[in-house]
Coordinates of C-alpha atoms (C1' of nucleotides) in Angstrom, one line a residue:
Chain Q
X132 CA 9.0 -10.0 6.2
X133 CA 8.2 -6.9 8.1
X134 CA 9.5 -4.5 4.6
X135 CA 6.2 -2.6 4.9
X136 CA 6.8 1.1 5.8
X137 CA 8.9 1.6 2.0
X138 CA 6.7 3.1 0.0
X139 CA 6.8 0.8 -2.6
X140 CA 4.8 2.1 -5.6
X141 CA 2.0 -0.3 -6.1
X142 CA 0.2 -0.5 -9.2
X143 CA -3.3 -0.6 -10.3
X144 CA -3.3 -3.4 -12.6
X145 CA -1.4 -5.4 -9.6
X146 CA -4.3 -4.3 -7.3
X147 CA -7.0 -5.0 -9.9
X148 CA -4.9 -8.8 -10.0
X149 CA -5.1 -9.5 -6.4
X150 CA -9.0 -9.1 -6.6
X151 CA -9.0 -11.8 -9.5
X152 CA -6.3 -14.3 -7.2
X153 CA -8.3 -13.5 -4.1
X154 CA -11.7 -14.7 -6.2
X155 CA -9.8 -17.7 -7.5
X156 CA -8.5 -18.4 -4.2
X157 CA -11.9 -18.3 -2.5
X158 CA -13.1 -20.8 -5.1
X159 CA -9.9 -22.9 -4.8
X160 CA -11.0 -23.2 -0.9
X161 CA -13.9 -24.5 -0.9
X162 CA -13.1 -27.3 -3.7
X163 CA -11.1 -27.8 -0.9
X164 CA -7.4 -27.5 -2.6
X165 CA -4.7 -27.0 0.0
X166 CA -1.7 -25.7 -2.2
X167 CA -1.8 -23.5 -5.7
X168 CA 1.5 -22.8 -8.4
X169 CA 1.8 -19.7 -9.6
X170 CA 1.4 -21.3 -12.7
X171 CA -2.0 -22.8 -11.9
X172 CA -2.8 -20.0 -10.3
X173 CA -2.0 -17.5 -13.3
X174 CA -4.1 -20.4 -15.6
X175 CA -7.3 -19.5 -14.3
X176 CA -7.2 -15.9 -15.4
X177 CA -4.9 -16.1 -18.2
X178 CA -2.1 -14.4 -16.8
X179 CA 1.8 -15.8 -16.5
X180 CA 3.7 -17.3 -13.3
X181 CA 5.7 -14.8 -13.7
X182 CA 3.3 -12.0 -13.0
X183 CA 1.6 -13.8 -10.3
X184 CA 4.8 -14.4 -8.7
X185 CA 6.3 -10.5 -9.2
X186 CA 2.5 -9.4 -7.9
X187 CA 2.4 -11.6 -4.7
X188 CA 6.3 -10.1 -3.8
X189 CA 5.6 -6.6 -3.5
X190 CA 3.6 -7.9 -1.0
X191 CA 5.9 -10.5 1.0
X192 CA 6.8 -14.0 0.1
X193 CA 4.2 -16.4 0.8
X194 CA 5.0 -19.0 -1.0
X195 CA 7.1 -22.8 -0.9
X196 CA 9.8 -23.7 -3.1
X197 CA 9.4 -26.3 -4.5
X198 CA 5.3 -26.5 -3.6
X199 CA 3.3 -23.4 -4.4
X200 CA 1.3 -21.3 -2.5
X201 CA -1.5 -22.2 0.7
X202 CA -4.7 -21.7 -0.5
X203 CA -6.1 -20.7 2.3
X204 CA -3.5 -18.7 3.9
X205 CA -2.6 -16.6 0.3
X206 CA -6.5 -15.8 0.4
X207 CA -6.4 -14.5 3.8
X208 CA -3.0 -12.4 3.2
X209 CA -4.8 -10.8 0.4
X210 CA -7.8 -10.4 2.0
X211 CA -5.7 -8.5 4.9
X212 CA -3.9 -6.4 1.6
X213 CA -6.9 -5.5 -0.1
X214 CA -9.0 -4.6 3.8
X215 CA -11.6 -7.2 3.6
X216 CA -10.6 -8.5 6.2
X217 CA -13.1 -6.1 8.2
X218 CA -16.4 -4.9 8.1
X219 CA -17.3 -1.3 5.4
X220 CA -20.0 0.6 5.8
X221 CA -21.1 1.7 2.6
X222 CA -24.4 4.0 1.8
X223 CA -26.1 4.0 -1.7
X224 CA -26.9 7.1 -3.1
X225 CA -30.2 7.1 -5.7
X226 CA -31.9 3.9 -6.0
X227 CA -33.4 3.8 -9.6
X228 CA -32.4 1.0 -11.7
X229 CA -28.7 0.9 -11.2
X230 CA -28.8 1.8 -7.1
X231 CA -31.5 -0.3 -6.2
X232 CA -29.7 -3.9 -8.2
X233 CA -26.7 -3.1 -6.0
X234 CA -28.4 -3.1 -2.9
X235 CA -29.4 -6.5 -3.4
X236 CA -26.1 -7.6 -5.3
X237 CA -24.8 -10.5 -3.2
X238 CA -21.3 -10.1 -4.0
X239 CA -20.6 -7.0 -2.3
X240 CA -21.8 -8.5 1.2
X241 CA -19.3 -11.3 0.4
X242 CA -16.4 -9.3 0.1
X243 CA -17.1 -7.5 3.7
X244 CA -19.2 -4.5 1.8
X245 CA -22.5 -4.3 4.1
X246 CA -24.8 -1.6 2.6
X247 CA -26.9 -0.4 5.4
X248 CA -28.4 3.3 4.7
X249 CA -30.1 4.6 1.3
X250 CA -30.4 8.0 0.4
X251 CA -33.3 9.0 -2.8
X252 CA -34.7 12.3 -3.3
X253 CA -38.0 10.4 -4.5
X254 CA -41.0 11.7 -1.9
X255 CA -42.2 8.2 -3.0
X256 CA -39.0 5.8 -2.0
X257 CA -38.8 8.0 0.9
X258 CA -39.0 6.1 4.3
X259 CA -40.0 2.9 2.7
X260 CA -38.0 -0.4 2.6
X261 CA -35.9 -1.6 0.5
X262 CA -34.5 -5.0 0.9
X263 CA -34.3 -4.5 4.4
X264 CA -33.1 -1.2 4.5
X265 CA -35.2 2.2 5.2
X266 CA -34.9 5.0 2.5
X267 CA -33.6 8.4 3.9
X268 CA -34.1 11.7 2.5
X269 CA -31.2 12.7 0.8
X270 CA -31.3 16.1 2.6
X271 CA -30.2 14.6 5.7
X272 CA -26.9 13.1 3.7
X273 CA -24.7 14.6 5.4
X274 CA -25.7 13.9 8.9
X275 CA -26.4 10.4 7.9
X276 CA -23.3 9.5 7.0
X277 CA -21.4 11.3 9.4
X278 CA -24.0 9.7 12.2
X279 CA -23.6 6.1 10.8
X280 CA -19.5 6.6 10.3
X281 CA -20.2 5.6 6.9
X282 CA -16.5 4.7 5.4
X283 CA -17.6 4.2 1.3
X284 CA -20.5 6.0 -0.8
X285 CA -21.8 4.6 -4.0
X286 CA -22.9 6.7 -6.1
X287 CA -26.1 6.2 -8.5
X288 CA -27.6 9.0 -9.8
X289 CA -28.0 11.3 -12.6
X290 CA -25.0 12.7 -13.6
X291 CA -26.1 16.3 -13.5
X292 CA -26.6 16.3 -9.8
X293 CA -23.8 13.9 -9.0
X294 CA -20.9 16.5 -8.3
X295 CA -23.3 18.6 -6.0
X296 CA -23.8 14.7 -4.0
X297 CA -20.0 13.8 -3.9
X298 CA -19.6 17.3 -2.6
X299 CA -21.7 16.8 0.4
X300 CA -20.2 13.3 1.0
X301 CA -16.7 14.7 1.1
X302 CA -17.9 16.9 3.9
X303 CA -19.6 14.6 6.0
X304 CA -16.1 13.4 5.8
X305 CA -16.1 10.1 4.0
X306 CA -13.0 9.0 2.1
X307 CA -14.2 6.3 0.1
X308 CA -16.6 7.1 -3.0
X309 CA -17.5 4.8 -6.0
X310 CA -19.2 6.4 -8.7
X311 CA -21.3 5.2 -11.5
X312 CA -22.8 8.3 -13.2
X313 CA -21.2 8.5 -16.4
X314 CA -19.3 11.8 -15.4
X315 CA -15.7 13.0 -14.0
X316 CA -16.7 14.2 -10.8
X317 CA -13.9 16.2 -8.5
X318 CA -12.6 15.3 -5.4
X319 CA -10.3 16.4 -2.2
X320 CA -6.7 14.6 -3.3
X321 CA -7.5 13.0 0.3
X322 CA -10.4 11.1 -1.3
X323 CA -10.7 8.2 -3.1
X324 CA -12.7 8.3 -5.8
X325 CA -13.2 5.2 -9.2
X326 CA -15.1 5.7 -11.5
X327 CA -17.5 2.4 -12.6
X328 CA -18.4 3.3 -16.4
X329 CA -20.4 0.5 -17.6
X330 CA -20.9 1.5 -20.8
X331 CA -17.1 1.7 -21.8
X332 CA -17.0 -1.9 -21.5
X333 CA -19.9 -2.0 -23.8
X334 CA -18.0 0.2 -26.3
X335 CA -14.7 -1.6 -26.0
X336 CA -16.4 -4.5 -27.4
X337 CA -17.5 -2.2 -30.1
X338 CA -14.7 -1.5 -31.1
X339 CA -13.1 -4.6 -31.1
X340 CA -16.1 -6.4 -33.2
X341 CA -15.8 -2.9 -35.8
X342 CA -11.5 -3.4 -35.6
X343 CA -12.7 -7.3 -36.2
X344 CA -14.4 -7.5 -39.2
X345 CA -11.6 -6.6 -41.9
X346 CA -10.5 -10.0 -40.4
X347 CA -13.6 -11.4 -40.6
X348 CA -14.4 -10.4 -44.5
X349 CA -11.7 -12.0 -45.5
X350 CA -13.4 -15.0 -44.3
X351 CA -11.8 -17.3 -41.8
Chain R
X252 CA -4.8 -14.2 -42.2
X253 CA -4.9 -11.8 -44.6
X254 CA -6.0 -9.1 -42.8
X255 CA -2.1 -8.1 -42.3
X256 CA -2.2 -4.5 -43.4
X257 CA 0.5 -2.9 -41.2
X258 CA -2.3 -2.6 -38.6
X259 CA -1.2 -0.3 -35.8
X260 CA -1.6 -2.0 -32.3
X261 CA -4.0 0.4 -30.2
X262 CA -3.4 -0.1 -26.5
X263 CA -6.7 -1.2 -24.2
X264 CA -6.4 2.4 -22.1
X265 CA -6.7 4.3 -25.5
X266 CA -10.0 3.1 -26.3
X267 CA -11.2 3.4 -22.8
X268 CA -10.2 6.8 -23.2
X269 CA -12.0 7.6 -26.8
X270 CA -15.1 6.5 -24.2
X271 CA -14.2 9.2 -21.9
X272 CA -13.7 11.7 -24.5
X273 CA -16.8 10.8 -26.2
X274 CA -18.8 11.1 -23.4
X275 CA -17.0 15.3 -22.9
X276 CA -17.7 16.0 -26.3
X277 CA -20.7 15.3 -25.8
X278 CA -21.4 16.9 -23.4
X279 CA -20.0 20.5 -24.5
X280 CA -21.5 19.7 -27.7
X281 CA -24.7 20.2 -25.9
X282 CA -23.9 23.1 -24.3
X283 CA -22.7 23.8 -28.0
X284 CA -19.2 24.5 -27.5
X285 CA -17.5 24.3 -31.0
X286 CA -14.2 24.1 -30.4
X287 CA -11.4 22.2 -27.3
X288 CA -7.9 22.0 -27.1
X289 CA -6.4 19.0 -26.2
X290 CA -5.2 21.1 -22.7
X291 CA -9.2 21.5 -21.9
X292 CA -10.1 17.9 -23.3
X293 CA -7.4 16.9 -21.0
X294 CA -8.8 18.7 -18.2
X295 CA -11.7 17.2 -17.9
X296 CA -10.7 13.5 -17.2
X297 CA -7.7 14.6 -15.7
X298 CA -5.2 13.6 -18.6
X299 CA -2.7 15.1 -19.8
X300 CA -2.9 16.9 -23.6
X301 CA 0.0 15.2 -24.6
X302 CA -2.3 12.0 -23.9
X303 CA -5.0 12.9 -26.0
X304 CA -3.3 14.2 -28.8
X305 CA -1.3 10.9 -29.1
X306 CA -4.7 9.2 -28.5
X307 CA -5.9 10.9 -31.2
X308 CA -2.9 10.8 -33.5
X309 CA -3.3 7.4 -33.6
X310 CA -7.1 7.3 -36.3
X311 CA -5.8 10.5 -38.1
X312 CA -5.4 14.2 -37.4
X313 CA -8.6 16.0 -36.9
X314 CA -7.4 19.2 -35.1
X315 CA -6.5 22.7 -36.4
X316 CA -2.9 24.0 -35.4
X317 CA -3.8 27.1 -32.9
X318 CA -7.4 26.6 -32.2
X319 CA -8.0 23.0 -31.3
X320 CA -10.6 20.4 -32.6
X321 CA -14.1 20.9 -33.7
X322 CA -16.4 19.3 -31.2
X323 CA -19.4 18.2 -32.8
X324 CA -16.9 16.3 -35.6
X325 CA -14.3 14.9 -33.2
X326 CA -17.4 13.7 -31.7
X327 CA -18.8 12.0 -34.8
X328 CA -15.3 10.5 -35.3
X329 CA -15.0 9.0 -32.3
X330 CA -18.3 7.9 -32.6
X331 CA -17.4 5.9 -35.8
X332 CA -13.9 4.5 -34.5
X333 CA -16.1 2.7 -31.4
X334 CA -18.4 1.5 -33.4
X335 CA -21.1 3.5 -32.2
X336 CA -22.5 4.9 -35.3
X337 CA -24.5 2.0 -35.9
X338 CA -27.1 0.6 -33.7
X339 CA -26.1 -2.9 -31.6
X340 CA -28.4 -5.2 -31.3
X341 CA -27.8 -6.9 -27.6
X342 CA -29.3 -9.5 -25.8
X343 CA -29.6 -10.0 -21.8
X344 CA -29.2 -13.5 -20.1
X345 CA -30.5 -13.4 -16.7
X346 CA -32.7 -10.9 -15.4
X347 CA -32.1 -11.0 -11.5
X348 CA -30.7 -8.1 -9.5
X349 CA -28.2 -6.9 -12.3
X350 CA -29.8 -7.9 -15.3
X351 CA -32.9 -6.2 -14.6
X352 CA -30.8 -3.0 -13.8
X353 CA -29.2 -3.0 -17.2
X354 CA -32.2 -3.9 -19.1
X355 CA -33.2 -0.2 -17.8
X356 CA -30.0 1.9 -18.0
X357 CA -31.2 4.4 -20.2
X358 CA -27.1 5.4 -21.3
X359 CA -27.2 2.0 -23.2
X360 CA -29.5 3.1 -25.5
X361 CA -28.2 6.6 -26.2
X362 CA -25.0 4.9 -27.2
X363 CA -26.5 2.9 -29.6
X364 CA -26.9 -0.5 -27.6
X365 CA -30.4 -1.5 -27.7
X366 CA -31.8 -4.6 -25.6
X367 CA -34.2 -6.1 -27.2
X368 CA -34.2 -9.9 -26.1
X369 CA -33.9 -11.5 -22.5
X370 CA -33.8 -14.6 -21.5
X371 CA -34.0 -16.2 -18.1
X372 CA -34.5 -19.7 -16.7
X373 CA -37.0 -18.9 -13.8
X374 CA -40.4 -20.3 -14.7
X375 CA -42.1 -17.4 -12.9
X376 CA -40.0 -14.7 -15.3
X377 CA -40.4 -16.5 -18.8
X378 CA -43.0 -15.0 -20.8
X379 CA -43.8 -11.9 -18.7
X380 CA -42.9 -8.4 -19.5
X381 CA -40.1 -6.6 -18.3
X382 CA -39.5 -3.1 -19.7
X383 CA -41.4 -3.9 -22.3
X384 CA -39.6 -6.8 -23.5
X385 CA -40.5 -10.3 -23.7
X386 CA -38.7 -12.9 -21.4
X387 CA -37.6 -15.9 -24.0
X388 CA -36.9 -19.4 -22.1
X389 CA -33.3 -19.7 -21.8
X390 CA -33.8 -22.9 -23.1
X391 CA -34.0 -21.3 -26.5
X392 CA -31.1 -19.4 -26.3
X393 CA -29.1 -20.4 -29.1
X394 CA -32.2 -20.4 -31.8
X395 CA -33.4 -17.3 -30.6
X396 CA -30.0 -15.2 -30.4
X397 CA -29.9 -16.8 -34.1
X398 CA -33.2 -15.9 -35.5
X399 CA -32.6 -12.3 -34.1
X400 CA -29.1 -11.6 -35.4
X401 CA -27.9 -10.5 -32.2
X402 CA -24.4 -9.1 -32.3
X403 CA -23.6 -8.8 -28.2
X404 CA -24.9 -10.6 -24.9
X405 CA -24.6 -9.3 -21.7
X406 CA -24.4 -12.2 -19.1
X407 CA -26.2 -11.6 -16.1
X408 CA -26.5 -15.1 -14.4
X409 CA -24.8 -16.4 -11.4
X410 CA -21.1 -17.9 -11.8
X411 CA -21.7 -21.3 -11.7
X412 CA -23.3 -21.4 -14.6
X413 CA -21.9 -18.9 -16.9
X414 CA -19.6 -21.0 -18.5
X415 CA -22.5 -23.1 -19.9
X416 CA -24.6 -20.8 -21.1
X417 CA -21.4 -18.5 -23.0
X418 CA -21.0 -22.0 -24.4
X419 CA -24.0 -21.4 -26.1
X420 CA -23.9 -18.2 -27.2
X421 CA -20.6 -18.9 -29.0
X422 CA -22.2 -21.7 -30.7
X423 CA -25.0 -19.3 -31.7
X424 CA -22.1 -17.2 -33.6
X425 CA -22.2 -14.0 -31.5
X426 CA -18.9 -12.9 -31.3
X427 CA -19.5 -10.0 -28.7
X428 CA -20.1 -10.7 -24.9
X429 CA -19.6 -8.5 -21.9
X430 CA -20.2 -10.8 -18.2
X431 CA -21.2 -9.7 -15.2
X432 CA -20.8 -13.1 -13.3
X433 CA -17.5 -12.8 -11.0
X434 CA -15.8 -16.1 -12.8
X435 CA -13.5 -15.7 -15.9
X436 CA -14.8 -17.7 -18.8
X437 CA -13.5 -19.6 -21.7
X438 CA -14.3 -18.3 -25.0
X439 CA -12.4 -18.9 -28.7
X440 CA -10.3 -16.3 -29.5
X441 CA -12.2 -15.0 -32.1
X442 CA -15.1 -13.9 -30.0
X443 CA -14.7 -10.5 -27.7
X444 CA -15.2 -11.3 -24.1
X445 CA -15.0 -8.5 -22.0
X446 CA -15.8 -8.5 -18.2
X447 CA -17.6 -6.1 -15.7
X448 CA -16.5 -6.7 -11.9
X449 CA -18.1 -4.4 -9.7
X450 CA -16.9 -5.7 -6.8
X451 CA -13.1 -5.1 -8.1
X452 CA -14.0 -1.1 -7.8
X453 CA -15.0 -1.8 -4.4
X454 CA -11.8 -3.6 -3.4
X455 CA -9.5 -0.9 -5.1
X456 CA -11.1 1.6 -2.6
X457 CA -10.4 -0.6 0.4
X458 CA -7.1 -1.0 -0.6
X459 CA -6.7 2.6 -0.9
X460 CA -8.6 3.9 2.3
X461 CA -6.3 1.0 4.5
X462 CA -3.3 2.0 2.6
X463 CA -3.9 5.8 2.8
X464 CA -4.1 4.8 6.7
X465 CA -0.5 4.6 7.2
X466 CA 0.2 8.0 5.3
X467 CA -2.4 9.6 7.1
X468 CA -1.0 8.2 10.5
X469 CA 2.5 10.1 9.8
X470 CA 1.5 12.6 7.8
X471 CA -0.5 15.8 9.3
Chain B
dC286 C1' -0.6 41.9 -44.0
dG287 C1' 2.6 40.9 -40.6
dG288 C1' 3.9 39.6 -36.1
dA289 C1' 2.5 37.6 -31.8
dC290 C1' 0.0 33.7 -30.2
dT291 C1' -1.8 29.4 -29.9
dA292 C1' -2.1 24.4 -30.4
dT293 C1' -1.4 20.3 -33.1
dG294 C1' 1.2 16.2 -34.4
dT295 C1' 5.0 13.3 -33.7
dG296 C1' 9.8 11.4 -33.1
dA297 C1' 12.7 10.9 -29.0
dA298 C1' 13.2 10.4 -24.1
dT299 C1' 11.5 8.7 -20.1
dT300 C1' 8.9 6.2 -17.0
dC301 C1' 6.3 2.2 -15.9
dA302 C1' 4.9 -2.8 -16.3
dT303 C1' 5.8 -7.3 -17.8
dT304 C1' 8.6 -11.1 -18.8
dC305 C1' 12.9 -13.7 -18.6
dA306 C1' 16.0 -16.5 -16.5
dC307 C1' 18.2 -18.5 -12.8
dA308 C1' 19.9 -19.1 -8.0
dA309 C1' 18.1 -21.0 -4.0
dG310 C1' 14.8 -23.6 -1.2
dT311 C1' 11.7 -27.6 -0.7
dT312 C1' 9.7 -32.0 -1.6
dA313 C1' 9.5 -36.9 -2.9
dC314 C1' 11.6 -41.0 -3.8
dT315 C1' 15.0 -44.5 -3.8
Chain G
dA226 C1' 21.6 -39.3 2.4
dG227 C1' 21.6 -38.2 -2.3
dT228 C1' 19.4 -36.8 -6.3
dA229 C1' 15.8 -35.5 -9.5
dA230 C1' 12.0 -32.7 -10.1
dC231 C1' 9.5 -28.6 -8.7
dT232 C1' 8.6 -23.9 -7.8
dT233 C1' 9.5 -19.6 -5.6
dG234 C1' 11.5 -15.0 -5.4
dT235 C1' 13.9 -11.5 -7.7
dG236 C1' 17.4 -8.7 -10.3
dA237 C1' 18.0 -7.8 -15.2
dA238 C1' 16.2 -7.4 -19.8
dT239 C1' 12.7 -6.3 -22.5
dG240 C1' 8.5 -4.2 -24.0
dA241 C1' 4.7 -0.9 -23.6
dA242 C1' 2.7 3.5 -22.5
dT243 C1' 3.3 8.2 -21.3
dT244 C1' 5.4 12.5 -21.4
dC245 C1' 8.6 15.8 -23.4
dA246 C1' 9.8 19.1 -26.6
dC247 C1' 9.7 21.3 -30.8
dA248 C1' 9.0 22.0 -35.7
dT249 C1' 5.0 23.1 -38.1
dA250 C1' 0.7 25.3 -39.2
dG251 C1' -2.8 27.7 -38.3
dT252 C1' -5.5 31.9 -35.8
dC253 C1' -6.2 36.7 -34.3
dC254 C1' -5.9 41.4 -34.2
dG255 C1' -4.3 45.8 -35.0

DNA sequence: CGGACTATGTGAATTCATTCACAAGTTACT
DNA sequence: AGTAACTTGTGAATGAATTCACATAGTCCG
């Protein structure tokens, strides 16, 4: 059980599938369901067993022949996988539309993400309060987060002066950055930088209605 | 169906990618660059060229052997492979945290996506003005999606009852939906349902920064 | 106008991810 | 205790996506 040190080459659609299980498994809890299948458990987000199963090993076996997997137990073994298990400190950067719904977006707080410092330019959001939380200046960025031991910066603003921001953050020494200006920005190797791009989901469905409709014309 | 027409299969990450090198093109269109190798194009989302001429190869051959591809028309030709030559008309359900966000995000817009109906449930909401846009009573959702030949909904609304109200929206005949709520939903297979997890982003970083904790313990 | 470059487009090779299929462990019931 | 029914965990097989490598076709410049 104790395989961790190999560096087994995790990949990021198996990452991106222990959010979903974890999610499920959270729900699964409190309908107060003590043991899961992999095939019930690959149901719920359209998956297969199979891939449930193969995810979950990489990882240990956590499972019972014969019975499926705890609940509650799975959730808290990916919970300890994915590190929410403990407490981030995350600071928002630029709080316009997009900056300013995620300070208040419940979900994050679930999931052990506690935003507690904002940074604007904005003379005007400057040193008020917003949900709670006091605006700082973004000229004092660096200190901030280096005072705070901020461990994640979100990212929302422009994308011309986004690079210039990610740059400071990576030298108050943070190692965690999401970023949802629509740009590539660069980054230390050291750093771990995604990329939230709203608008390619919005074009994927695009496509998919445009790639639709010679199906469609021909009537259904 | 008919529609049978030796259609080539184009994977999910290719189109994500047209969206990246959309957004590039652009970009250097603006700063009127007329011409990019797939080695520069490359460079910029950190792909490799290989990538994007196979990505490209895929809708038909719009480089020049030697020089590379024209921007401003590799542009346009993305633009009409994504479907974003046209103008979308899109609805938002729920306008809380999120909702109200997106209703703003000016990059919607400028790729063609316009909002122009929201709905909401909250007494307080219905019938004021937000962005300029009417709040319709969710109650009305089907007739009014209908009567305004909507072709996408966002859903912005919590979890629990997401499932009821894409219920309704595939009833109204809209066949393009992109959800926000953290809950996979059932839709027929015709319709596009494509989902937007922001907390997932967040996890993937925390599973980095506690995974990158081992390497950096050993390593320097 | 010709030769040196440059860069595309694409089958073939390779790498990576998913699914299959089954031995092995566990439960439930008689 | 024996057996039928489940379900995991995992190598092996398959399938998908990426990268390689090169023939091909154009540019550029003296």
């Amino acid at each position: 059980m104790a395989a961790d040190d190999g560096k087994k080459k995790i990949s990021e659609s198996t990452i991106q599938r222990l959010s979903l299980y974890y999610r499920v498994l959270s729900i699964l809890e409190k309908e107060n369901i003590k043991t899961i299948s992999s095939k019930e458990l690959a149901k719920h987000e359209k998956l297969t067993p199979a891939q449930v199963r193969k995810d979950l090993s990489f990882f240990g076996s956590f499972g019972t022949r014969g019975l499926g997997y705890p609940v509650t137990e799975l959730k808290n073994r990916i919970a300890t996988i994915l590190g929410l298990d403990r407490e981030w400190k995350v600071a928002m950067v630029g709080v316009g539309n997009i900056g300013s719904a995620l300070v208040g977006y419940k979900e994050f707080q679930r999931h052990g993400f506690s935003i507690n410092m904002i940074f604007d330019n904005d003379q005007r959001k400057i040193g008020s309060n917003h949900k709670g939380i006091l605006v700082s200046d973004i000229a004092n960025l660096k200190e901030g987060l280096r005072e705070n031991n901020i461990d994640i910066v979100i990212i929302a603003v422009p994308a011309t002066v986004a690079q210039y921001i990610v740059d400071d953050i990576v030298e108050a020494g943070v190692s965690g950055i999401l970023n949802f200006a629509p740009i590539n920005l660069k980054v230390p190797e050291n750093v771990i930088l995604r990329n939230e791009n709203m608008s390619m989901e919005l074009e994927h469905i695009s496509f998919s209605l445009v790639n639709r409709e010679s199906i469609t014309a021909t009537k259904e």
